[in-house]
Amino acid sequence: QVQLVESGGGLVQAGGSLRLSCAASGLTFSSYAVGWFRQAPGKERDVVGVISRRGFNTYYGDSVKGRFTISRDNAKNTVDLQMNNLQPEDTAVYYCAAATEYLRLRSQQCDYWGQGTQVTVSS
């Protein structure tokens, strides 16, 4: 059974930082591109950042470029999202997801999804 379990969400003040982590099990992690997505209340789900199987390629949504960094550790089956200079508009539920193809992941055609972790940024 494939599981993606997110952790690290919480409440932070504007300008602060958080680091999200996603632990994967039940799949050959290095065979999957993985990424982070977010959905705020009343809004569509957006791509935050995705990373290819070996970590050579990354892609970020325009709103987080320069502030967020995605990384993965294939030995530990984890993918992290370092979020700096957080702003109230970053408030959302953040989801980890995996897909066999990097381009499918970028278009949110994911094979597996986590349950999500709430990130709230106060002004």
XYZ file of C-alpha atoms in Angstrom:
123
model
C 0.000 0.000 0.000
C 1.448 3.321 -1.075
C 1.501 6.068 1.521
C 2.647 9.663 1.342
C 2.646 11.308 4.760
C 3.213 15.036 5.103
C 4.510 16.756 8.203
C 5.823 20.145 9.275
C 2.800 22.354 8.728
C 1.640 24.885 11.266
C 1.100 28.530 12.076
C 3.799 31.085 11.312
C 4.005 34.854 11.111
C 4.548 36.634 7.820
C 8.214 36.626 6.911
C 8.840 33.396 8.754
C 9.887 29.961 7.520
C 8.613 26.418 7.624
C 9.971 23.166 6.308
C 7.527 20.532 5.105
C 8.517 16.921 4.755
C 6.826 14.035 2.967
C 7.707 10.438 3.785
C 6.870 7.852 1.147
C 6.386 4.129 1.582
C 5.094 1.238 -0.478
C 6.651 2.384 -3.746
C 10.039 2.494 -5.397
C 10.584 6.122 -4.513
C 13.429 6.768 -6.943
C 11.139 5.732 -9.823
C 8.769 8.613 -9.173
C 8.875 12.305 -9.678
C 7.488 13.964 -6.563
C 6.150 17.359 -5.739
C 4.169 19.708 -3.579
C 0.840 21.277 -4.374
C -1.425 23.562 -2.383
C -5.060 24.501 -2.205
C -6.463 27.501 -0.421
C -10.164 27.720 0.509
C -12.275 28.538 -2.510
C -9.341 28.298 -4.911
C -8.023 25.743 -7.345
C -5.121 23.527 -6.421
C -1.797 24.916 -7.624
C 1.620 23.487 -8.280
C 4.142 24.651 -5.688
C 7.248 22.728 -6.680
C 8.107 19.441 -8.341
C 11.349 17.505 -8.634
C 12.401 14.788 -11.027
C 13.324 11.236 -10.044
C 16.985 11.918 -9.409
C 16.547 15.546 -8.471
C 18.189 16.978 -11.575
C 15.144 18.953 -12.653
C 12.893 21.187 -10.591
C 9.921 23.385 -11.369
C 8.267 26.030 -9.213
C 5.023 27.909 -9.391
C 5.516 31.578 -10.200
C 4.252 32.749 -6.813
C 6.898 30.843 -4.843
C 9.982 31.184 -7.041
C 12.944 32.459 -5.065
C 11.257 31.735 -1.721
C 10.618 27.968 -1.731
C 13.057 25.148 -2.407
C 12.188 21.517 -3.058
C 14.636 18.698 -2.387
C 14.541 14.931 -2.142
C 16.516 12.165 -0.497
C 16.060 8.883 -2.341
C 17.922 6.985 0.376
C 15.357 8.121 2.951
C 12.317 8.187 0.641
C 11.572 11.775 1.547
C 10.845 15.005 -0.261
C 11.100 18.319 1.557
C 9.860 21.812 0.879
C 11.753 24.667 2.496
C 9.512 27.725 2.615
C 11.045 31.092 3.389
C 9.584 34.588 3.615
C 6.090 33.168 3.988
C 3.194 35.482 3.283
C -0.504 35.297 4.193
C -1.308 34.323 0.601
C 0.727 31.145 1.146
C -1.938 29.932 3.571
C -3.294 26.657 2.226
C -3.362 22.923 2.655
C -0.140 21.551 1.188
C -0.150 18.155 -0.473
C 2.648 15.833 -1.441
C 2.164 13.776 -4.606
C 4.017 11.357 -6.846
C 3.860 10.415 -10.494
C 5.935 8.174 -12.722
C 6.530 11.004 -15.183
C 7.858 14.450 -14.323
C 5.714 16.247 -16.891
C 2.576 14.464 -15.711
C 3.338 15.618 -12.184
C 3.686 19.218 -13.357
C 0.198 18.960 -14.840
C -1.111 17.412 -11.602
C -1.725 14.016 -13.205
C -0.502 12.266 -10.084
C -0.556 8.590 -9.246
C -0.543 9.097 -5.492
C -1.485 11.896 -3.099
C -0.896 12.520 0.555
C -3.563 13.689 2.976
C -2.212 17.207 3.246
C -0.859 19.465 5.963
C -2.190 22.885 6.866
C 0.048 25.930 6.607
C -1.303 29.164 8.020
C 0.566 32.454 7.736
C -0.607 35.321 9.899
C -0.075 38.950 8.963
